């Protein structure tokens, strides 16, 4: 059944210099136990979507559209009802693990306080925290539990924040750049932990990343974002093997293993979105219509589509 | 064959609690790239910083232009500085946040050539355009730039001094895949144009395979040298997840 359904989500931020359109007309849906990857470059609006779902956007954000979670509309949900969902039913693995952990609290208690909040004794909470550390591969767990966040490497801190996110049996985990800046081993471990959670607990995962390797390895579905909008969405295999949008094609060609072909130019400012296709001035197959008319996302199946006047042109 | 630009012999570094690395020896030929590969915490960054003499090695030799950097006097080291430069991993802290990009990119020439800002900017102008920045960027502060733009600015700053060797410490690990491709290609092009040698530090085997002629794989403080094809073979046996069969 459909767990999460986002429809026509628009997020904008009024600033002194103008309105930043961070996310425009984003629609997608996720079934239970599925992994959807939101990929795209920095500033493409990926994190904003995740934060809109879990309602952690700054108060000046203007949000329109609907976000239905298990049939419940999240955008209009009362704060206390949202509070009951957040961290319990919908969890977030934040982007910056170092900034998300309390530097004065031992690693074990970073997780343990969740269980204490639930009414468990300190000892039981500590033991459960150690079990979770083992689950994410932080071994020996009893030693690591007694240490502080600064004694862990970046990869270990990332796994610690992941273990906090899985402490409650959530239905949906939003993982925001879980592998940013990690080395290969740490990436591999993080990927394994995330894929274990998915298979073991039938949790849905919204993976926000610019790490295409991770996306290819973990995702069932992928949505490619460019300048705040989805330009292509479809099954992961299809996106990687037969990408149709010129931007998706360029992203995949830019991967070192695919030849490191650079894509010239920059994405447009989110304060001055072009009238036509946002990708037109970087696209090798643009024509007159591209700079005049904004392409719609042409739905080819329930969750697949491409926003381009000339799909599959390369 | 021209002599190597950099030659390390038996380089070691230890802190109080033990060796970071020991007995590291390799050389970098003119116009070549040698990679330093290893996990987080393997000591590859410390090795790069020792080559730059930002840190002092415990023992061993760092030969560059006939001089041992490990034992050189400070004044002499300063004279040599323009010829070896470093790019750091985090673009957001690479530049002084209180200086405009123009001031930052002109600074090395002003310091080393003792010229004014206007002259420095005139001299560096072609290089700024070469790395893909425009004049409008020069008035901005680092926080108003993307990571890719900062790394381009750092490259123009470094190459204004016409270095013989650049130590690049994971210059693209914080960048998106498309921007990473732009920056790495730019580094390759600059190498072809200027004949600079790179010591390229990364934990990404795919990036290593594209950028490096030889790779020093650092594990538990020891380094083993592989040429590019041997490195790719070795990576395939070690990393199953990300290297497709």
XYZ file of C-alpha atoms in Angstrom:
559
model
C 0.000 0.000 0.000
C 1.061 3.585 -0.495
C 2.960 4.805 2.524
C 3.894 8.260 1.396
C 2.372 10.305 -1.345
C 3.755 13.748 -2.134
C 1.744 15.825 -4.590
C 2.645 19.154 -6.164
C 4.943 20.095 -3.314
C 6.213 23.651 -3.597
C 8.558 25.126 -1.036
C 9.798 28.678 -1.257
C 11.682 30.975 1.049
C 11.131 34.718 0.928
C 14.477 36.472 1.407
C 15.657 40.071 1.250
C 16.862 39.561 -2.304
C 13.837 37.734 -3.631
C 11.929 34.493 -3.340
C 13.953 31.275 -3.451
C 11.954 28.527 -5.109
C 13.660 25.558 -3.472
C 11.223 22.907 -4.578
C 8.676 23.124 -7.381
C 5.786 20.811 -8.220
C 7.411 17.743 -6.723
C 5.233 14.641 -6.821
C 6.121 11.061 -6.007
C 4.821 8.182 -3.978
C 6.395 5.360 -2.026
C 5.128 1.931 -1.058
C 6.000 0.232 2.231
C 9.448 -1.330 2.185
C 10.616 0.600 -0.853
C 13.683 2.738 -1.237
C 13.322 5.946 -3.205
C 16.439 7.955 -3.975
C 16.342 11.694 -4.491
C 19.496 12.505 -6.431
C 20.792 15.751 -7.832
C 23.484 18.309 -7.220
C 23.828 20.644 -4.256
C 21.043 23.193 -4.281
C 18.668 21.056 -6.321
C 16.179 20.979 -3.459
C 16.668 17.416 -2.218
C 17.061 18.120 1.489
C 14.197 20.603 1.468
C 11.824 17.840 0.388
C 12.988 15.579 3.229
C 12.630 18.366 5.753
C 9.200 19.306 4.426
C 8.025 15.729 5.004
C 9.288 15.592 8.576
C 8.247 19.233 9.079
C 11.617 20.576 10.128
C 11.804 23.459 7.673
C 12.492 26.933 9.051
C 9.362 28.871 9.927
C 9.746 31.306 7.023
C 9.243 28.505 4.479
C 6.111 28.701 2.362
C 4.781 25.230 1.651
C 1.978 24.306 -0.721
C 0.881 20.931 -1.995
C 0.040 17.783 -0.094
C 2.091 15.201 1.754
C -0.008 12.187 2.687
C 1.599 9.695 5.039
C -0.467 6.548 5.653
C -3.450 8.519 4.467
C -2.772 11.312 6.971
C -2.067 14.810 5.650
C 1.174 16.046 7.167
C 1.244 19.658 5.992
C -1.786 20.598 8.080
C -1.208 18.230 10.987
C -1.230 19.844 14.443
C 2.188 20.316 16.021
C 1.636 17.824 18.853
C 0.397 15.153 16.446
C 3.444 15.770 14.253
C 5.636 15.585 17.344
C 4.204 12.126 18.039
C 5.159 10.976 14.527
C 8.564 12.573 14.319
C 11.354 10.264 15.440
C 8.875 7.477 16.186
C 7.132 6.758 12.906
C 9.188 8.949 10.595
C 12.892 9.231 11.421
C 15.644 11.354 10.009
C 19.304 10.531 9.592
C 20.628 14.076 9.497
C 23.151 15.338 7.004
C 25.779 16.471 9.462
C 26.437 13.796 12.099
C 28.978 15.850 14.044
C 26.511 18.686 14.487
C 23.658 16.349 15.385
C 25.229 14.626 18.380
C 25.529 16.148 21.845
C 29.282 16.460 22.447
C 28.825 16.113 26.220
C 26.816 12.878 26.157
C 28.380 9.419 25.903
C 27.671 7.599 22.657
C 25.576 4.951 24.410
C 23.353 7.545 26.024
C 22.851 9.373 22.697
C 20.781 6.326 21.749
C 19.751 5.344 25.293
C 17.870 8.553 26.027
C 15.262 7.498 23.479
C 14.520 4.391 25.550
C 14.590 6.302 28.836
C 12.035 8.679 27.334
C 9.908 5.592 26.735
C 10.075 4.722 30.418
C 12.858 2.139 30.534
C 15.454 2.080 33.280
C 18.866 3.501 32.580
C 20.500 0.050 32.608
C 18.046 -1.493 30.165
C 18.324 1.547 27.924
C 22.128 1.252 27.970
C 21.972 -2.450 27.048
C 19.554 -1.778 24.213
C 21.822 1.034 22.987
C 24.764 -1.406 22.914
C 22.699 -3.848 20.838
C 22.002 -1.082 18.337
C 25.678 -0.193 18.139
C 26.392 -3.816 17.220
C 23.635 -3.679 14.593
C 25.374 -0.817 12.810
C 28.780 -2.447 13.143
C 30.214 -0.289 15.930
C 32.184 -2.959 17.755
C 33.254 -3.415 20.570
C 29.968 -1.804 21.505
C 30.589 -1.579 25.265
C 33.768 0.429 24.751
C 32.305 2.680 22.056
C 29.178 3.290 24.149
C 31.362 4.730 26.916
C 33.225 7.057 24.545
C 32.154 10.493 23.360
C 31.305 11.550 19.778
C 34.633 13.323 19.257
C 36.429 10.011 19.767
C 34.729 8.525 16.709
C 35.693 8.970 13.079
C 33.284 10.631 10.652
C 32.075 7.271 9.387
C 31.481 5.960 12.896
C 29.530 9.101 13.851
C 27.428 8.626 10.740
C 26.621 5.090 11.833
C 25.820 6.321 15.332
C 23.233 8.776 13.974
C 21.868 5.974 11.809
C 21.495 3.765 14.884
C 19.536 6.567 16.610
C 17.208 6.730 13.613
C 16.538 2.985 13.767
C 16.117 2.857 17.558
C 12.390 3.289 17.153
C 10.715 0.969 14.707
C 9.892 3.696 12.224
C 7.897 3.122 9.042
C 9.878 5.691 7.088
C 13.488 6.731 7.426
C 14.689 9.831 5.649
C 18.459 9.557 5.199
C 19.981 12.872 4.172
C 23.380 12.404 2.507
C 24.361 9.451 4.723
C 27.672 8.964 2.906
C 28.894 12.513 2.365
C 32.645 12.695 2.912
C 32.937 9.045 3.948
C 35.621 6.739 2.607
C 34.895 3.572 0.712
C 34.813 1.265 3.707
C 32.521 3.522 5.688
C 30.287 3.944 2.638
C 30.088 0.222 2.214
C 29.162 -0.278 5.866
C 26.553 2.485 5.766
C 25.061 0.984 2.611
C 24.921 -2.427 4.257
C 23.313 -1.073 7.431
C 20.647 0.755 5.418
C 19.905 -2.214 3.198
C 19.714 -4.492 6.274
C 17.143 -2.236 7.913
C 15.100 -2.281 4.765
C 15.021 -6.050 4.404
C 14.731 -6.869 8.101
C 12.072 -4.449 9.236
C 10.334 -3.648 5.963
C 11.104 0.004 6.524
C 10.765 2.487 3.670
C 13.763 4.610 3.003
C 13.871 8.025 1.381
C 17.508 8.354 0.418
C 18.653 11.893 -0.290
C 22.069 11.763 -1.888
C 24.393 12.926 -4.581
C 26.298 9.667 -4.210
C 25.205 7.887 -7.369
C 26.962 4.667 -6.410
C 24.954 4.416 -3.234
C 21.740 5.256 -5.067
C 22.425 2.604 -7.691
C 23.137 0.031 -5.009
C 20.229 0.718 -2.644
C 17.304 2.257 -4.466
C 14.256 0.679 -6.033
C 13.187 4.024 -7.483
C 15.111 7.144 -8.284
C 13.954 10.711 -8.751
C 16.483 13.046 -10.341
C 16.148 16.654 -9.243
C 17.393 19.703 -11.072
C 16.802 23.288 -9.949
C 14.084 22.230 -7.529
C 12.025 20.036 -9.799
C 11.970 16.371 -10.700
C 13.342 15.995 -14.215
C 13.221 12.220 -14.352
C 11.765 9.514 -12.165
C 11.695 5.779 -12.606
C 12.980 2.389 -11.470
C 16.665 2.589 -10.474
C 17.788 0.126 -13.144
C 16.079 2.104 -15.849
C 17.540 5.409 -14.654
C 21.073 4.033 -14.674
C 20.882 1.866 -17.777
C 18.664 3.903 -20.067
C 18.519 7.437 -18.702
C 16.228 9.623 -20.809
C 16.685 13.154 -19.533
C 19.867 14.844 -20.833
C 20.721 15.916 -17.264
C 20.467 12.348 -15.946
C 22.627 11.219 -18.844
C 25.198 13.909 -18.020
C 25.226 12.967 -14.330
C 25.907 9.345 -15.124
C 28.623 10.219 -17.628
C 30.283 12.418 -14.990
C 30.868 9.412 -12.712
C 34.590 8.570 -12.735
C 33.920 4.984 -13.819
C 31.896 6.259 -16.792
C 34.598 8.530 -18.099
C 34.430 11.628 -15.880
C 32.799 13.704 -18.612
C 32.202 17.151 -17.139
C 28.917 18.957 -17.590
C 29.670 22.597 -18.333
C 27.823 25.481 -16.819
C 25.798 25.807 -13.660
C 22.250 25.241 -12.596
C 20.087 28.367 -12.664
C 19.584 30.509 -9.589
C 16.533 29.395 -7.630
C 15.572 33.058 -7.420
C 15.435 33.480 -11.192
C 13.991 30.309 -12.666
C 14.049 30.455 -16.487
C 10.762 30.500 -18.360
C 11.474 27.440 -20.467
C 13.331 24.280 -19.533
C 15.719 24.896 -16.607
C 18.375 22.728 -18.205
C 18.146 24.299 -21.675
C 21.324 26.379 -21.615
C 23.472 23.385 -20.592
C 21.756 20.882 -22.839
C 23.320 19.623 -26.049
C 19.970 18.870 -27.701
C 18.026 22.016 -26.900
C 15.866 23.614 -29.552
C 13.724 26.704 -29.758
C 10.846 25.243 -27.805
C 13.162 24.468 -24.858
C 13.817 28.105 -24.018
C 10.187 29.106 -24.600
C 8.062 26.464 -23.009
C 8.493 24.783 -19.654
C 8.276 21.025 -20.209
C 5.824 18.998 -18.125
C 6.788 15.812 -16.389
C 5.355 13.304 -18.809
C 4.074 10.393 -16.749
C 4.694 7.156 -18.534
C 3.708 4.937 -15.668
C 2.530 5.356 -12.088
C 5.940 6.407 -10.817
C 7.927 6.945 -13.999
C 8.326 9.993 -16.155
C 10.625 12.504 -17.752
C 10.467 16.299 -18.011
C 11.961 17.013 -21.400
C 10.898 18.219 -24.850
C 13.397 15.848 -26.459
C 13.749 12.787 -24.197
C 16.409 10.208 -25.071
C 17.986 12.617 -27.562
C 21.576 11.594 -26.766
C 64.907 11.251 -18.241
C 64.493 14.316 -16.087
C 65.097 13.899 -12.367
C 62.036 13.397 -10.156
C 60.283 16.490 -8.858
C 59.858 14.922 -5.468
C 61.632 11.997 -3.880
C 60.721 10.590 -0.485
C 63.073 8.194 1.264
C 62.146 6.316 4.412
C 59.742 8.985 5.597
C 58.176 8.334 9.011
C 55.880 10.227 11.304
C 54.921 9.305 14.822
C 53.026 11.034 17.563
C 53.247 10.072 21.212
C 50.968 7.088 20.802
C 52.732 5.431 17.889
C 53.617 5.547 14.234
C 51.229 7.197 11.775
C 53.319 5.820 8.919
C 56.867 4.634 8.549
C 59.395 3.891 5.838
C 57.462 5.628 3.056
C 59.569 5.943 -0.111
C 58.441 7.006 -3.559
C 59.187 9.532 -6.240
C 57.056 11.744 -8.454
C 58.270 12.393 -11.992
C 57.778 15.661 -13.814
C 54.205 16.022 -15.099
C 53.142 12.824 -13.320
C 50.521 12.108 -10.715
C 51.074 9.809 -7.769
C 48.047 8.937 -5.680
C 47.957 8.353 -1.948
C 45.136 5.929 -1.276
C 43.842 4.510 1.973
C 40.991 4.514 4.441
C 40.115 7.415 6.706
C 42.764 7.536 9.399
C 45.381 5.718 7.331
C 47.706 8.718 7.479
C 47.500 9.835 3.869
C 46.629 13.417 4.766
C 49.402 13.526 7.387
C 51.833 12.296 4.743
C 50.659 15.054 2.392
C 51.074 17.626 5.154
C 54.593 16.347 5.893
C 55.538 16.775 2.226
C 54.282 20.353 2.483
C 56.170 20.752 5.784
C 52.939 21.861 7.446
C 53.901 19.053 9.796
C 57.400 17.851 10.508
C 58.246 14.262 9.672
C 59.923 12.222 12.434
C 62.581 10.830 10.123
C 63.405 10.348 6.473
C 64.150 12.578 3.511
C 61.950 14.765 1.300
C 64.107 15.735 -1.668
C 62.886 18.529 -3.903
C 65.074 20.572 -6.262
C 68.183 19.046 -4.721
C 67.242 20.043 -1.203
C 65.942 18.013 1.709
C 62.739 19.721 2.828
C 62.771 17.736 6.044
C 65.921 19.514 7.188
C 65.773 22.834 5.419
C 66.017 26.176 7.285
C 62.843 28.227 7.610
C 63.985 31.133 5.436
C 65.056 28.801 2.679
C 61.771 26.916 2.962
C 59.888 30.158 2.436
C 61.830 30.831 -0.777
C 60.912 27.379 -2.028
C 57.220 27.582 -1.027
C 55.873 28.907 -4.345
C 57.083 25.758 -6.081
C 55.013 23.364 -3.962
C 51.429 24.071 -3.080
C 48.457 22.313 -1.535
C 44.701 22.071 -2.195
C 42.644 21.207 0.855
C 39.622 18.979 1.200
C 37.050 21.409 2.546
C 36.321 24.252 0.144
C 34.316 26.084 2.800
C 37.388 26.643 4.978
C 40.034 26.945 2.248
C 39.705 30.690 1.816
C 39.699 33.521 4.322
C 35.994 34.271 4.910
C 36.704 37.978 5.364
C 38.464 38.440 2.024
C 36.751 38.730 -1.331
C 37.642 36.155 -3.929
C 39.668 38.784 -5.790
C 41.741 39.534 -2.686
C 42.250 35.831 -2.017
C 43.415 34.907 -5.495
C 45.720 37.936 -5.728
C 47.267 37.335 -2.302
C 49.952 34.743 -3.195
C 51.386 36.928 -5.970
C 51.325 39.984 -3.724
C 53.199 38.090 -1.010
C 55.753 36.280 -3.119
C 56.346 38.881 -5.823
C 55.844 41.910 -3.575
C 53.494 43.610 -6.007
C 50.253 45.525 -5.481
C 46.748 44.167 -5.707
C 46.026 45.722 -9.117
C 49.186 44.297 -10.676
C 48.517 40.916 -9.121
C 44.967 40.827 -10.448
C 46.163 41.849 -13.903
C 48.716 39.065 -13.905
C 46.303 36.428 -12.626
C 43.446 37.550 -14.912
C 43.999 35.011 -17.706
C 44.314 32.234 -15.142
C 41.063 33.231 -13.441
C 39.277 32.951 -16.780
C 41.170 29.733 -17.527
C 39.705 28.030 -14.448
C 36.218 29.125 -15.458
C 35.581 32.023 -13.071
C 34.239 35.340 -14.261
C 35.042 38.869 -13.123
C 31.726 39.028 -11.278
C 32.969 36.286 -8.954
C 35.889 38.394 -7.749
C 33.772 40.730 -5.630
C 32.087 37.866 -3.783
C 32.979 36.340 -0.451
C 33.623 32.596 -0.066
C 30.219 31.903 1.520
C 28.551 33.317 -1.605
C 30.264 30.728 -3.793
C 29.636 27.052 -4.400
C 32.206 24.437 -3.392
C 33.208 23.959 -7.014
C 33.773 27.680 -7.485
C 35.948 27.851 -4.370
C 38.076 24.937 -5.577
C 38.492 26.686 -8.943
C 39.569 29.842 -7.137
C 42.031 27.792 -5.072
C 43.441 26.333 -8.286
C 43.943 29.793 -9.801
C 45.565 30.948 -6.541
C 47.943 28.024 -6.565
C 48.779 28.064 -10.260
C 49.538 31.798 -10.195
C 52.793 30.797 -8.485
C 53.696 28.312 -11.257
C 54.279 25.417 -8.865
C 56.215 22.298 -9.785
C 54.294 20.131 -7.361
C 50.762 20.318 -6.009
C 49.559 18.160 -3.120
C 45.810 17.764 -3.595
C 44.102 16.455 -0.453
C 40.751 15.009 -1.542
C 39.965 18.148 -3.538
C 36.609 16.844 -4.715
C 35.305 14.583 -1.944
C 32.878 17.289 -0.798
C 31.659 18.085 -4.313
C 28.814 16.691 -6.390
C 29.627 14.165 -9.055
C 29.082 16.631 -11.911
C 31.174 19.348 -10.255
C 33.799 16.774 -9.341
C 34.176 15.932 -13.017
C 34.625 19.630 -13.869
C 37.304 20.181 -11.227
C 39.232 16.975 -11.965
C 39.211 17.643 -15.707
C 40.465 21.162 -15.024
C 43.294 19.726 -12.912
C 44.221 17.343 -15.730
C 44.187 20.160 -18.290
C 46.329 22.407 -16.104
C 48.778 19.529 -15.724
C 49.043 19.141 -19.493
C 49.526 22.878 -19.968
C 52.012 23.532 -17.173
C 53.716 20.162 -16.632
C 52.964 20.290 -12.896
C 53.219 17.085 -10.852
C 50.485 16.056 -8.452
C 50.423 14.105 -5.244
C 46.746 13.237 -5.270
C 45.148 12.100 -2.023
C 41.812 10.315 -2.217
C 39.845 7.416 -0.799
C 37.843 6.969 -3.980
C 39.335 4.215 -6.147
C 37.467 5.357 -9.255
C 38.880 8.853 -8.976
C 42.338 7.364 -8.361
C 42.087 5.209 -11.472
C 41.274 8.244 -13.597
C 43.769 10.698 -12.139
C 46.898 8.781 -11.186
C 49.811 7.199 -13.001
C 50.873 5.350 -9.848
C 49.171 4.827 -6.541
C 50.696 4.370 -3.107
C 48.228 2.270 -1.109
C 48.679 3.084 2.569
C 47.528 0.498 5.049
C 48.522 0.306 8.727
C 51.205 2.914 8.175
C 52.976 1.098 5.341
C 52.772 2.006 1.700
C 52.757 -0.296 -1.323
C 53.155 1.201 -4.790
C 50.972 0.040 -7.684
C 50.855 1.244 -11.246
C 47.436 2.185 -12.541
C 46.397 -1.180 -13.945
C 47.703 -3.139 -10.942
C 45.810 -0.728 -8.698
C 42.555 -1.279 -10.581
C 43.017 -5.059 -10.336
C 43.727 -4.847 -6.633
C 40.718 -2.627 -5.981
C 38.447 -5.110 -7.707
C 39.449 -7.845 -5.315
C 39.054 -5.613 -2.258
C 35.894 -3.627 -2.999
C 32.992 -5.597 -4.276
C 30.171 -3.168 -3.654
C 31.042 -0.263 -5.857
C 33.142 -1.724 -8.602
C 30.852 -3.474 -11.040
C 31.968 -6.820 -12.338
